[in-house]
Amino acid sequence: MTQQVEAARRVPLSRDRVLAAAVELADEVGIEALSMRRLAQELGVVPMALYKHVANKEELLNGMVDAIVAEIDPAVRDAGWKRTVRLRVLSARRALLQHRWARRVLESRTNTTPAVLGYMDSFMGMFLAGGFSVNLTHHVMHALGSRMWGFTQELFDDPANENFSDMAPEAQAAMFREMAERYPNILKVATAASHDGGSVVGQGCDDQFEFEFALDLLLDGFERLHEQGWTSEKRADGAPRE
Amino acid sequence: MTQQVEAARRVPLSRDRVLAAAVELADEVGIEALSMRRLAQELGVVPMALYKHVANKEELLNGMVDAIVAEIDPAVRDAGWKRTVRLRVLSARRALLQHRWARRVLESRTNTTPAVLGYMDSFMGMFLAGGFSVNLTHHVMHALGSRMWGFTQELFDDPANENFSDMAPEAQAAMFREMAERYPNILKVATAASHDGGSVVGQGCDDQFEFEFALDLLLDGFERLHEQGWTSEKRADGAPRE
DNA sequence: GACGGTAGGTGTACGCAGTACACTTGTCAA
DNA sequence: TTGACAAGTGTACTGCGTACACCTACCGTC
C-alpha cells in the first residue's frame, strides 16, 4: 500500500527528466560536483537507474550541451548577414552565460552532437546567404572559432584575485607592490580598466563590451575581405609569412 | 648491500624531475591517462612520494603548464609591434603544439601561475612598446584571448569522423547522404576545404593557415584602430549596438 | 484470470582515482 | 654517537563510473 502510494507519487524517470535535472544541478553546484551518484540522489533514485536513460556520463554531458544549444534563438530573417550573425552570437552568449559550466563542457566534448552540428550548419548558412563564397565562409568560421558560441577565453579568470578583497589591507598593499614590480604592464592595464569600479586587478572590465568589441572587429574584417573578393587561393602569391 | 646499490642507482626525486616526467608521460599517454599513481610508477616510486615535491595534482598541472610556457621564445627586439607579436604567438603555438594536452590544461587552470602572468605581462608590453594606449592594449588583449597562446578552439575536432575512413564504403556513402540532407552547409564548406586531400569532412584544412589567417585579421584590425587613435571612451557616442 | 516479456529501478561489487596520516630510512651536522 | 630532518613507504579512506545479476510492476495475448 505505502509502496503503491510511493510509486504513484514518483514521476517515472525519462531521458529528458534526467537531462533537465543534470542541467539544474550543474547550475547549482558546478560541473565538477556533478556526479552520477549525486544526480541520482537528487532524483531520489539509485545511481544505476540513470543508466537506463543515458549510456554513460559522456552521453549525459552531450545531452546537457544539446539542451543548452536548444536555448539559442534561431537566426533572424532578412536582416543582412552581419546583423544576423551578430544577433545570433549574442543569443548564444546569453544562453551560455546562464549556465557557466556550459563553456567548459562544450569545449571538452570530443564527439560533436547533432545539435552542435546543426548550429554550425545554420551558422555557415548565414554567411553563404549573405553572398560569401564557400571558401571565405570556411576561413571565417575558423577565425570565429569558439566566439561563435559567444564566449572568449577569459584572460583574468582569477589572478589570485578571488579572495583579494578578503585580504588584510597591508597584505593587499604588499601584493600590489609585488605585482607592480613583477608584472608592471598587467598592473597598468588592469588598473586603467577598473578605474570605474570593481577590484584592483581584473573584473573591473565589462565582459560584454570586450566580447562585442572583438566580435565586431572580426565581423568588420570579414566584411572587408568579402567586399574585396578575398580567396585563400591567392595565398600562393608570395605574401611573406614566417 | 643490494639496498645500497639500489639506493645509489636511484636518482633522487625533485620537483623538476617530477614535472619533467609528468610532461613526458602526458605527451605519451595523454592527459586523461596521467594519474598520480601512474606517474609514480613511471618514476619507480610509490604514489605518496610525489607529494613530497608537489602539493597535489592541481599543483602538478600548474607546474606542467609553467614548463611549457618556459619553452616559448622571448620577444624579438626592434621588429615593430606587429611582427613581434606575430612571431611570439607563432612561437607559443609551436610550444603548445608539441604538447597536445597543454591547451586543455592551460584553459582549465583556475589559478594563474607566475609564468602565465609573466607571459601575459610581456605580451602587453609588446603593444605598449608599439605605442598602443593602455586602453587599447586592454581591449586588444581581450580580443586576442586564447589566441595569444597560439591556438583556436578547433571547429571540426571530430564530427564522428575519426573512424570514417575505417567504415565500409556503403556506410560512408550513407553517412555522406545523411550529412548532405541534414547539414548541407557544413558539407559544402568541408568538401570545398578538402578538395586537395584529407578526409571528406574536416581535417582537410590547413590548421596553420587558418590560425594565421585569423591572427592577421585581428592584428590588421588592431593596427587600424591604433592608427585612428581608437579609445573605448568614445563608446558612448551612440554607435548603434544591441 | 493466468502468463510471459519487457522496461525501469535496485543492490552489490570492482577497479581506479586523489590523498591523509603514521611509519621507516638514509644523510649529515654537532 | 646522536638526533634532526628530508625523502620515501604502507595502509587506508572516500568518492568516482559502471558491469552484472536481480527484482518488480505493467502490458498485451491467450
Coordinates of C-alpha atoms (C1' of nucleotides) in Angstrom, one line a residue:
Chain A
M1 CA 0.0 0.0 0.0
T2 CA 2.6 2.6 1.1
Q3 CA 4.6 1.2 -1.8
Q4 CA 1.7 2.0 -4.2
V5 CA 1.5 5.5 -2.9
E6 CA 5.2 6.0 -3.3
A7 CA 5.1 4.6 -6.8
A8 CA 2.3 6.9 -7.7
R9 CA 4.0 9.9 -6.2
R10 CA 7.2 9.2 -8.1
V11 CA 7.1 10.6 -11.6
P12 CA 8.9 8.0 -13.7
L13 CA 12.4 8.9 -14.9
S14 CA 13.0 9.7 -18.5
R15 CA 15.9 10.9 -20.5
D16 CA 14.6 14.4 -20.6
R17 CA 13.9 14.4 -16.9
V18 CA 17.5 13.2 -16.2
L19 CA 19.0 15.8 -18.5
A20 CA 16.9 18.6 -17.0
A21 CA 17.9 17.6 -13.5
A22 CA 21.5 17.4 -14.6
V23 CA 21.4 20.9 -16.0
E24 CA 19.8 22.3 -12.9
L25 CA 22.2 20.5 -10.6
A26 CA 25.2 21.7 -12.6
D27 CA 23.8 25.2 -12.4
E28 CA 23.6 24.9 -8.7
V29 CA 26.7 23.1 -7.6
G30 CA 29.0 23.4 -10.6
I31 CA 30.0 20.9 -13.2
E32 CA 32.9 19.4 -11.2
A33 CA 30.5 18.5 -8.4
L34 CA 28.1 16.8 -10.8
S35 CA 28.5 13.1 -10.4
M36 CA 26.2 10.3 -11.4
R37 CA 25.7 9.4 -7.8
R38 CA 24.8 13.0 -6.8
L39 CA 22.5 13.3 -9.7
A40 CA 20.7 10.1 -8.8
Q41 CA 20.3 11.2 -5.3
E42 CA 18.8 14.5 -6.4
L43 CA 16.3 12.4 -8.4
G44 CA 15.6 10.1 -5.5
V45 CA 16.9 7.1 -7.3
V46 CA 19.8 4.7 -7.1
P47 CA 22.8 5.6 -9.3
M48 CA 22.5 2.8 -11.7
A49 CA 18.9 3.8 -12.5
L50 CA 20.3 6.6 -14.6
Y51 CA 22.0 4.2 -16.9
K52 CA 18.6 3.1 -18.2
H53 CA 18.3 6.6 -19.7
V54 CA 21.8 7.6 -20.6
A55 CA 24.5 5.3 -21.8
N56 CA 27.2 6.8 -19.6
K57 CA 28.4 10.1 -18.2
E58 CA 29.8 11.3 -21.5
E59 CA 26.4 10.9 -23.1
L60 CA 24.9 12.7 -20.2
L61 CA 27.2 15.7 -20.8
N62 CA 26.4 15.6 -24.5
G63 CA 22.7 15.7 -23.8
M64 CA 23.3 18.6 -21.4
V65 CA 25.1 20.5 -24.2
D66 CA 22.3 19.8 -26.6
A67 CA 19.8 21.2 -24.1
I68 CA 21.7 24.4 -23.9
V69 CA 22.2 24.7 -27.6
A70 CA 18.4 24.4 -28.0
E71 CA 18.1 27.6 -26.0
I72 CA 19.8 29.6 -28.7
D73 CA 17.4 31.7 -30.7
P74 CA 17.1 30.8 -34.4
A75 CA 18.6 33.2 -36.9
V76 CA 16.5 36.3 -37.6
R77 CA 15.3 36.7 -41.2
D78 CA 16.1 39.4 -43.7
A79 CA 18.5 41.4 -41.6
G80 CA 21.7 41.1 -43.7
W81 CA 24.4 38.7 -42.8
K82 CA 26.3 40.9 -40.4
R83 CA 23.4 41.8 -38.2
T84 CA 22.1 38.2 -38.4
V85 CA 25.4 36.8 -37.3
R86 CA 25.8 39.3 -34.6
L87 CA 22.4 38.7 -33.1
R88 CA 22.9 35.0 -33.2
V89 CA 26.2 35.1 -31.5
L90 CA 24.8 37.3 -28.8
S91 CA 21.9 35.0 -28.3
A92 CA 24.3 32.1 -28.0
R93 CA 26.2 34.1 -25.5
R94 CA 23.1 34.7 -23.4
A95 CA 22.3 31.0 -23.4
L96 CA 25.8 30.0 -22.4
L97 CA 26.1 32.7 -19.7
Q98 CA 23.1 31.3 -18.0
H99 CA 25.0 28.1 -17.5
R100 CA 28.5 28.9 -16.5
W101 CA 29.6 25.3 -16.9
A102 CA 28.4 25.1 -20.5
R103 CA 31.5 26.6 -22.0
R104 CA 33.8 24.1 -20.4
V105 CA 31.7 21.2 -21.3
L106 CA 31.1 22.3 -24.8
E107 CA 34.9 22.6 -25.3
S108 CA 35.6 19.3 -23.8
R109 CA 33.2 17.4 -26.0
T110 CA 35.1 15.1 -28.3
N111 CA 32.1 13.8 -30.3
T112 CA 30.1 16.6 -31.8
T113 CA 26.4 16.2 -31.2
P114 CA 23.7 16.7 -33.9
A115 CA 22.5 19.8 -32.1
V116 CA 26.0 21.3 -32.3
L117 CA 26.4 20.3 -35.9
G118 CA 23.0 21.9 -36.6
Y119 CA 24.0 25.1 -35.0
M120 CA 27.3 25.2 -37.0
D121 CA 25.4 24.4 -40.2
S122 CA 23.0 27.2 -39.8
F123 CA 25.8 29.5 -38.8
M124 CA 27.6 28.8 -42.1
G125 CA 24.3 29.3 -43.8
M126 CA 24.1 32.9 -42.6
F127 CA 27.4 33.7 -44.4
L128 CA 26.5 31.8 -47.5
A129 CA 23.1 33.5 -47.7
G130 CA 25.0 36.8 -47.3
G131 CA 26.8 36.1 -50.5
F132 CA 30.1 34.9 -49.0
S133 CA 32.0 32.4 -51.1
V134 CA 32.3 28.9 -49.7
N135 CA 35.9 29.4 -49.4
L136 CA 35.7 32.6 -47.4
T137 CA 33.0 31.1 -45.3
H138 CA 35.3 28.3 -44.3
H139 CA 38.0 30.6 -43.2
V140 CA 35.6 32.9 -41.4
M141 CA 34.3 30.0 -39.4
H142 CA 37.7 29.1 -38.3
A143 CA 38.5 32.7 -37.4
L144 CA 35.4 33.0 -35.3
G145 CA 36.1 29.7 -33.6
S146 CA 34.6 29.4 -30.3
R147 CA 33.4 33.0 -30.5
M148 CA 30.6 31.6 -32.5
W149 CA 29.3 30.4 -29.1
G150 CA 29.5 33.8 -27.6
F151 CA 32.5 33.3 -25.4
T152 CA 36.1 34.1 -25.2
Q153 CA 38.8 32.5 -23.2
E154 CA 38.8 34.8 -20.2
L155 CA 42.0 36.4 -19.6
F156 CA 41.9 37.4 -15.9
D157 CA 39.9 34.5 -14.7
D158 CA 41.4 34.9 -11.3
P159 CA 44.9 36.2 -10.9
A160 CA 44.9 35.1 -7.2
N161 CA 42.2 37.7 -7.1
E162 CA 39.2 36.0 -5.8
N163 CA 40.0 36.5 -2.2
F164 CA 41.8 39.7 -2.8
S165 CA 39.1 41.7 -1.2
D166 CA 39.1 39.4 1.8
M167 CA 42.8 40.1 2.5
A168 CA 44.1 42.4 5.1
P169 CA 44.8 45.9 3.8
E170 CA 48.5 45.7 4.3
A171 CA 48.6 42.3 2.6
Q172 CA 46.7 43.9 -0.3
A173 CA 49.3 46.7 -0.4
A174 CA 52.1 44.2 -0.4
M175 CA 50.6 42.2 -3.2
F176 CA 50.1 45.4 -5.1
R177 CA 53.7 46.3 -4.7
E178 CA 54.8 42.9 -5.8
M179 CA 52.6 43.0 -8.9
A180 CA 53.9 46.4 -9.8
E181 CA 57.4 45.0 -9.7
R182 CA 56.9 41.7 -11.5
Y183 CA 54.0 42.5 -13.8
P184 CA 54.1 46.2 -14.4
N185 CA 52.2 46.0 -17.7
I186 CA 49.4 43.9 -16.3
L187 CA 49.0 46.3 -13.4
K188 CA 48.9 49.3 -15.7
V189 CA 46.3 47.8 -18.0
A190 CA 44.2 46.3 -15.2
T191 CA 44.1 49.4 -13.1
A192 CA 43.2 51.6 -16.1
A193 CA 40.4 49.2 -16.9
S194 CA 39.0 49.3 -13.5
H195 CA 39.1 53.0 -12.8
D196 CA 35.4 53.0 -12.7
G197 CA 34.9 50.4 -10.0
G198 CA 35.4 46.8 -9.3
S199 CA 38.5 45.3 -7.7
V200 CA 42.0 46.4 -8.5
V201 CA 43.0 43.6 -10.8
G202 CA 40.7 42.4 -13.5
Q203 CA 37.0 42.0 -13.0
G204 CA 36.8 45.7 -13.5
C205 CA 36.2 45.2 -17.2
D206 CA 32.9 44.9 -18.9
D207 CA 33.0 41.4 -20.3
Q208 CA 30.1 42.1 -22.6
F209 CA 31.8 45.1 -24.1
E210 CA 35.0 43.2 -24.5
F211 CA 33.2 40.5 -26.3
E212 CA 31.3 42.8 -28.6
F213 CA 34.5 44.7 -29.3
A214 CA 36.3 41.6 -30.5
L215 CA 33.3 40.3 -32.4
D216 CA 32.8 43.5 -34.3
L217 CA 36.5 43.7 -35.1
L218 CA 36.2 40.3 -36.7
L219 CA 32.9 41.0 -38.5
D220 CA 34.3 44.2 -39.9
G221 CA 37.3 42.2 -41.1
F222 CA 35.1 39.6 -42.7
E223 CA 33.1 42.3 -44.4
R224 CA 36.2 43.9 -45.9
L225 CA 37.5 40.6 -47.2
H226 CA 34.1 39.8 -48.6
E227 CA 33.9 43.1 -50.4
Q228 CA 37.3 42.7 -52.0
G229 CA 36.6 39.2 -53.1
W230 CA 39.3 37.6 -50.9
T231 CA 40.1 34.0 -51.5
S232 CA 42.6 31.7 -50.0
E233 CA 43.6 30.6 -53.5
K234 CA 45.5 33.8 -53.7
R235 CA 47.7 32.7 -50.9
A236 CA 50.4 31.3 -53.1
D237 CA 51.1 34.8 -54.5
G238 CA 54.1 35.3 -52.3
A239 CA 53.0 37.5 -49.5
P240 CA 55.7 37.0 -47.0
R241 CA 54.9 34.8 -43.9
E242 CA 57.1 33.1 -41.4
Chain B
M1 CA 74.1 -4.3 0.3
T2 CA 71.7 -4.7 -2.6
Q3 CA 69.8 -2.0 -1.0
Q4 CA 72.8 0.3 -1.1
V5 CA 73.3 -0.5 -4.8
E6 CA 69.7 0.3 -5.5
A7 CA 69.8 3.5 -3.5
A8 CA 72.9 4.6 -5.4
R9 CA 71.3 3.8 -8.7
R10 CA 68.2 5.7 -7.9
V11 CA 68.5 9.3 -8.7
P12 CA 66.6 11.2 -6.0
L13 CA 63.4 12.8 -7.0
S14 CA 63.0 16.5 -7.2
R15 CA 60.2 18.8 -8.2
D16 CA 61.8 19.3 -11.6
R17 CA 62.2 15.7 -12.2
V18 CA 58.6 15.0 -11.3
L19 CA 57.4 17.8 -13.6
A20 CA 59.6 16.6 -16.5
A21 CA 58.4 13.1 -16.1
A22 CA 54.8 14.3 -15.9
V23 CA 55.2 16.3 -19.2
E24 CA 56.8 13.3 -20.9
L25 CA 54.1 10.9 -19.7
A26 CA 51.3 13.2 -20.7
D27 CA 52.9 13.5 -24.1
E28 CA 53.0 9.8 -24.4
V29 CA 49.7 8.6 -23.0
G30 CA 47.6 11.7 -23.0
I31 CA 46.5 14.0 -20.1
E32 CA 43.5 12.0 -19.2
A33 CA 45.6 8.9 -18.5
L34 CA 48.0 10.9 -16.4
S35 CA 47.4 9.9 -12.8
M36 CA 49.5 10.4 -9.7
R37 CA 49.7 6.6 -9.4
R38 CA 50.8 6.1 -13.0
L39 CA 53.3 8.9 -12.8
A40 CA 54.8 7.5 -9.6
Q41 CA 55.1 4.1 -11.2
E42 CA 56.9 5.7 -14.1
L43 CA 59.4 7.1 -11.7
G44 CA 59.8 3.9 -9.8
V45 CA 58.4 5.3 -6.7
V46 CA 55.3 4.9 -4.5
P47 CA 52.4 7.4 -5.2
M48 CA 52.7 9.2 -2.0
A49 CA 56.4 10.0 -2.7
L50 CA 55.2 12.6 -5.2
Y51 CA 53.5 14.6 -2.6
K52 CA 56.9 15.5 -1.1
H53 CA 57.5 17.5 -4.2
V54 CA 54.2 18.8 -5.4
A55 CA 51.3 19.7 -3.1
N56 CA 48.7 17.9 -5.1
K57 CA 47.6 17.2 -8.6
E58 CA 46.4 20.7 -9.3
E59 CA 49.8 22.0 -8.4
L60 CA 51.4 19.4 -10.6
L61 CA 49.4 20.5 -13.6
N62 CA 50.3 24.1 -12.8
G63 CA 53.9 23.2 -12.9
M64 CA 53.5 21.4 -16.2
V65 CA 51.9 24.4 -17.7
D66 CA 54.8 26.5 -16.4
A67 CA 57.2 24.1 -18.0
I68 CA 55.6 24.6 -21.4
V69 CA 55.3 28.3 -21.1
A70 CA 59.0 28.4 -20.5
E71 CA 59.5 26.9 -23.9
I72 CA 58.1 29.9 -25.6
D73 CA 60.7 32.2 -27.2
P74 CA 61.2 35.6 -25.7
A75 CA 60.0 38.6 -27.8
V76 CA 62.3 39.6 -30.6
R77 CA 63.7 43.1 -30.4
D78 CA 63.3 46.1 -32.6
A79 CA 60.9 44.5 -35.1
G80 CA 57.9 46.6 -34.7
W81 CA 54.9 45.6 -32.5
K82 CA 53.1 43.7 -35.3
R83 CA 55.9 41.5 -36.3
T84 CA 57.0 41.0 -32.7
V85 CA 53.5 39.9 -31.6
R86 CA 53.1 37.7 -34.6
L87 CA 56.4 35.9 -34.0
R88 CA 55.7 35.5 -30.4
V89 CA 52.3 34.0 -30.9
L90 CA 53.6 31.6 -33.5
S91 CA 56.3 30.6 -31.1
A92 CA 53.8 29.9 -28.4
R93 CA 51.8 27.9 -30.9
R94 CA 54.9 25.8 -31.7
A95 CA 55.4 25.1 -28.0
L96 CA 51.8 24.2 -27.4
L97 CA 51.5 22.0 -30.4
Q98 CA 54.3 19.9 -29.2
H99 CA 52.2 19.0 -26.2
R100 CA 48.7 18.4 -27.4
W101 CA 47.4 18.3 -23.8
A102 CA 48.7 21.7 -23.0
R103 CA 45.9 23.7 -24.5
R104 CA 43.3 21.8 -22.4
V105 CA 45.3 22.1 -19.2
L106 CA 46.1 25.8 -19.7
E107 CA 42.4 26.5 -20.2
S108 CA 41.3 24.5 -17.2
R109 CA 43.7 26.3 -14.8
T110 CA 41.8 28.3 -12.3
N111 CA 44.8 29.9 -10.6
T112 CA 47.0 31.7 -12.9
T113 CA 50.6 30.8 -12.3
P114 CA 53.5 33.3 -12.3
A115 CA 54.8 32.0 -15.6
V116 CA 51.5 32.6 -17.2
L117 CA 51.2 36.1 -15.7
G118 CA 54.8 36.8 -16.9
Y119 CA 53.9 35.8 -20.4
M120 CA 50.8 38.0 -20.4
D121 CA 52.8 40.9 -18.9
S122 CA 55.4 40.7 -21.6
F123 CA 52.7 40.3 -24.2
M124 CA 51.0 43.5 -23.1
G125 CA 54.5 45.1 -23.1
M126 CA 54.8 44.5 -26.9
F127 CA 51.7 46.6 -27.6
L128 CA 52.6 49.3 -25.2
A129 CA 56.1 49.5 -26.6
G130 CA 54.5 49.8 -30.0
G131 CA 52.8 53.0 -28.9
F132 CA 49.4 51.5 -28.1
S133 CA 47.5 53.3 -25.4
V134 CA 46.9 51.4 -22.2
N135 CA 43.2 51.5 -23.0
L136 CA 43.5 50.0 -26.5
T137 CA 46.1 47.4 -25.2
H138 CA 43.5 46.2 -22.7
H139 CA 40.8 45.6 -25.3
V140 CA 43.3 44.1 -27.7
M141 CA 44.3 41.6 -25.2
H142 CA 40.7 40.6 -24.6
A143 CA 40.2 40.3 -28.4
L144 CA 43.1 38.1 -28.8
G145 CA 42.1 35.9 -25.9
S146 CA 43.4 32.5 -26.1
R147 CA 44.8 33.1 -29.5
M148 CA 47.7 34.7 -27.6
W149 CA 48.7 31.2 -26.8
G150 CA 48.6 30.2 -30.4
F151 CA 45.5 28.1 -30.5
T152 CA 41.9 28.4 -31.6
Q153 CA 39.1 26.3 -30.5
E154 CA 39.1 23.7 -33.2
L155 CA 35.8 23.6 -35.1
F156 CA 35.8 20.2 -36.6
D157 CA 37.5 18.3 -33.8
D158 CA 35.8 15.2 -34.8
P159 CA 32.4 15.2 -36.4
A160 CA 32.2 11.4 -35.9
N161 CA 35.0 11.5 -38.4
E162 CA 37.8 9.7 -36.7
N163 CA 36.8 6.3 -37.8
F164 CA 35.2 7.5 -41.0
S165 CA 37.9 6.0 -43.2
D166 CA 37.6 2.7 -41.3
M167 CA 34.0 2.4 -42.4
A168 CA 32.6 0.3 -45.1
P169 CA 32.3 2.2 -48.4
E170 CA 28.5 1.9 -48.5
A171 CA 28.3 3.1 -44.9
Q172 CA 30.5 6.1 -45.9
A173 CA 28.1 6.8 -48.7
A174 CA 25.1 6.6 -46.4
M175 CA 26.7 9.0 -43.9
F176 CA 27.6 11.3 -46.7
R177 CA 24.0 11.3 -47.9
E178 CA 22.7 11.9 -44.4
M179 CA 25.1 14.8 -43.9
A180 CA 24.1 16.3 -47.2
E181 CA 20.5 16.3 -46.1
R182 CA 20.9 17.5 -42.5
Y183 CA 24.0 19.7 -42.7
P184 CA 24.2 20.8 -46.3
N185 CA 26.3 23.9 -45.5
I186 CA 28.8 22.0 -43.4
L187 CA 29.2 19.6 -46.2
K188 CA 29.6 22.3 -48.8
V189 CA 32.2 24.1 -46.8
A190 CA 34.1 21.0 -45.7
T191 CA 34.3 19.4 -49.1
A192 CA 35.5 22.6 -50.6
A193 CA 38.2 22.8 -48.0
S194 CA 39.4 19.3 -48.5
H195 CA 39.4 19.3 -52.3
D196 CA 43.2 18.8 -52.1
G197 CA 43.2 15.7 -50.0
G198 CA 42.4 14.6 -46.5
S199 CA 39.2 13.0 -45.5
V200 CA 35.8 14.1 -46.6
V201 CA 34.8 16.1 -43.6
G202 CA 37.2 18.4 -41.9
Q203 CA 40.8 17.7 -41.4
G204 CA 41.3 18.7 -44.9
C205 CA 42.1 22.2 -43.8
D206 CA 45.5 23.5 -43.1
D207 CA 45.3 24.4 -39.4
Q208 CA 48.3 26.6 -39.5
F209 CA 46.9 28.6 -42.4
E210 CA 43.6 29.0 -40.6
F211 CA 45.3 30.2 -37.5
E212 CA 47.5 32.8 -39.3
F213 CA 44.5 34.0 -41.2
A214 CA 42.6 34.8 -38.1
L215 CA 45.6 36.2 -36.3
D216 CA 46.4 38.5 -39.2
L217 CA 42.8 39.6 -39.4
L218 CA 43.0 40.6 -35.8
L219 CA 46.4 42.3 -36.0
D220 CA 45.3 44.3 -39.0
G221 CA 42.2 45.3 -37.1
F222 CA 44.3 46.4 -34.2
E223 CA 46.6 48.4 -36.4
R224 CA 43.7 50.2 -37.9
L225 CA 42.3 51.1 -34.6
H226 CA 45.7 52.2 -33.3
E227 CA 46.2 54.4 -36.3
Q228 CA 42.9 56.1 -35.9
G229 CA 43.5 56.6 -32.2
W230 CA 40.6 54.5 -31.1
T231 CA 39.6 54.5 -27.5
S232 CA 36.7 52.8 -25.7
E233 CA 35.9 56.1 -24.1
K234 CA 34.3 57.0 -27.3
R235 CA 31.9 54.2 -27.0
A236 CA 29.1 56.4 -25.6
D237 CA 29.0 58.3 -28.9
G238 CA 25.9 56.5 -29.9
A239 CA 27.0 53.9 -32.4
P240 CA 24.1 51.6 -32.5
R241 CA 24.5 48.3 -30.6
E242 CA 22.0 45.8 -29.3
Chain C
dG1 C1' -7.8 -14.5 -15.0
dA2 C1' -3.1 -16.6 -15.9
dC3 C1' 1.3 -15.7 -18.2
dG4 C1' 5.4 -14.3 -20.1
dG5 C1' 8.0 -10.4 -22.0
dT6 C1' 9.9 -6.1 -21.2
dA7 C1' 11.1 -1.6 -19.3
dG8 C1' 12.6 0.6 -15.3
dG9 C1' 14.6 0.5 -10.8
dT10 C1' 17.8 -2.0 -7.2
dG11 C1' 22.0 -4.0 -4.8
dT12 C1' 26.3 -5.5 -4.7
dA13 C1' 30.8 -5.2 -6.2
dC14 C1' 35.1 -3.9 -8.8
dG15 C1' 38.9 -1.1 -10.1
dC16 C1' 40.7 3.4 -10.2
dA17 C1' 41.3 7.9 -8.6
dG18 C1' 43.4 11.5 -5.1
dT19 C1' 45.4 11.9 -0.8
dA20 C1' 45.6 11.9 4.8
dC21 C1' 48.5 10.0 8.2
dA22 C1' 51.7 7.4 10.6
dC23 C1' 55.9 4.9 9.7
dT24 C1' 60.8 3.9 8.3
dT25 C1' 65.1 5.0 6.3
dG26 C1' 69.1 7.5 4.7
dT27 C1' 72.1 11.6 5.4
dC28 C1' 74.6 14.9 7.6
dA29 C1' 75.9 18.4 11.4
dA30 C1' 77.1 18.8 16.0
Chain D
dT1 C1' 77.3 8.8 18.8
dT2 C1' 73.3 11.2 18.2
dG3 C1' 69.4 13.2 16.7
dA4 C1' 67.1 16.2 13.5
dC5 C1' 65.3 16.4 9.1
dA6 C1' 64.2 15.3 4.4
dA7 C1' 62.8 11.7 1.4
dG8 C1' 60.3 7.5 0.5
dT9 C1' 56.8 3.8 2.2
dG10 C1' 52.4 1.4 3.6
dT11 C1' 47.9 1.3 4.7
dA12 C1' 43.6 3.0 4.5
dC13 C1' 39.7 6.1 3.4
dT14 C1' 36.4 8.3 0.4
dG15 C1' 34.4 9.1 -3.9
dC16 C1' 34.0 8.1 -8.6
dG17 C1' 32.0 5.5 -13.0
dT18 C1' 29.8 1.5 -14.1
dA19 C1' 29.3 -4.0 -15.0
dC20 C1' 26.1 -7.5 -13.8
dA21 C1' 22.6 -10.1 -11.8
dC22 C1' 18.4 -9.4 -9.8
dC23 C1' 13.6 -7.8 -8.7
dT24 C1' 9.1 -5.9 -9.9
dA25 C1' 5.3 -3.6 -11.9
dC26 C1' 2.9 -3.3 -16.0
dC27 C1' 1.5 -4.8 -20.6
dG28 C1' -0.8 -7.3 -24.4
dT29 C1' -2.1 -12.1 -25.5
dC30 C1' -4.3 -16.3 -25.0

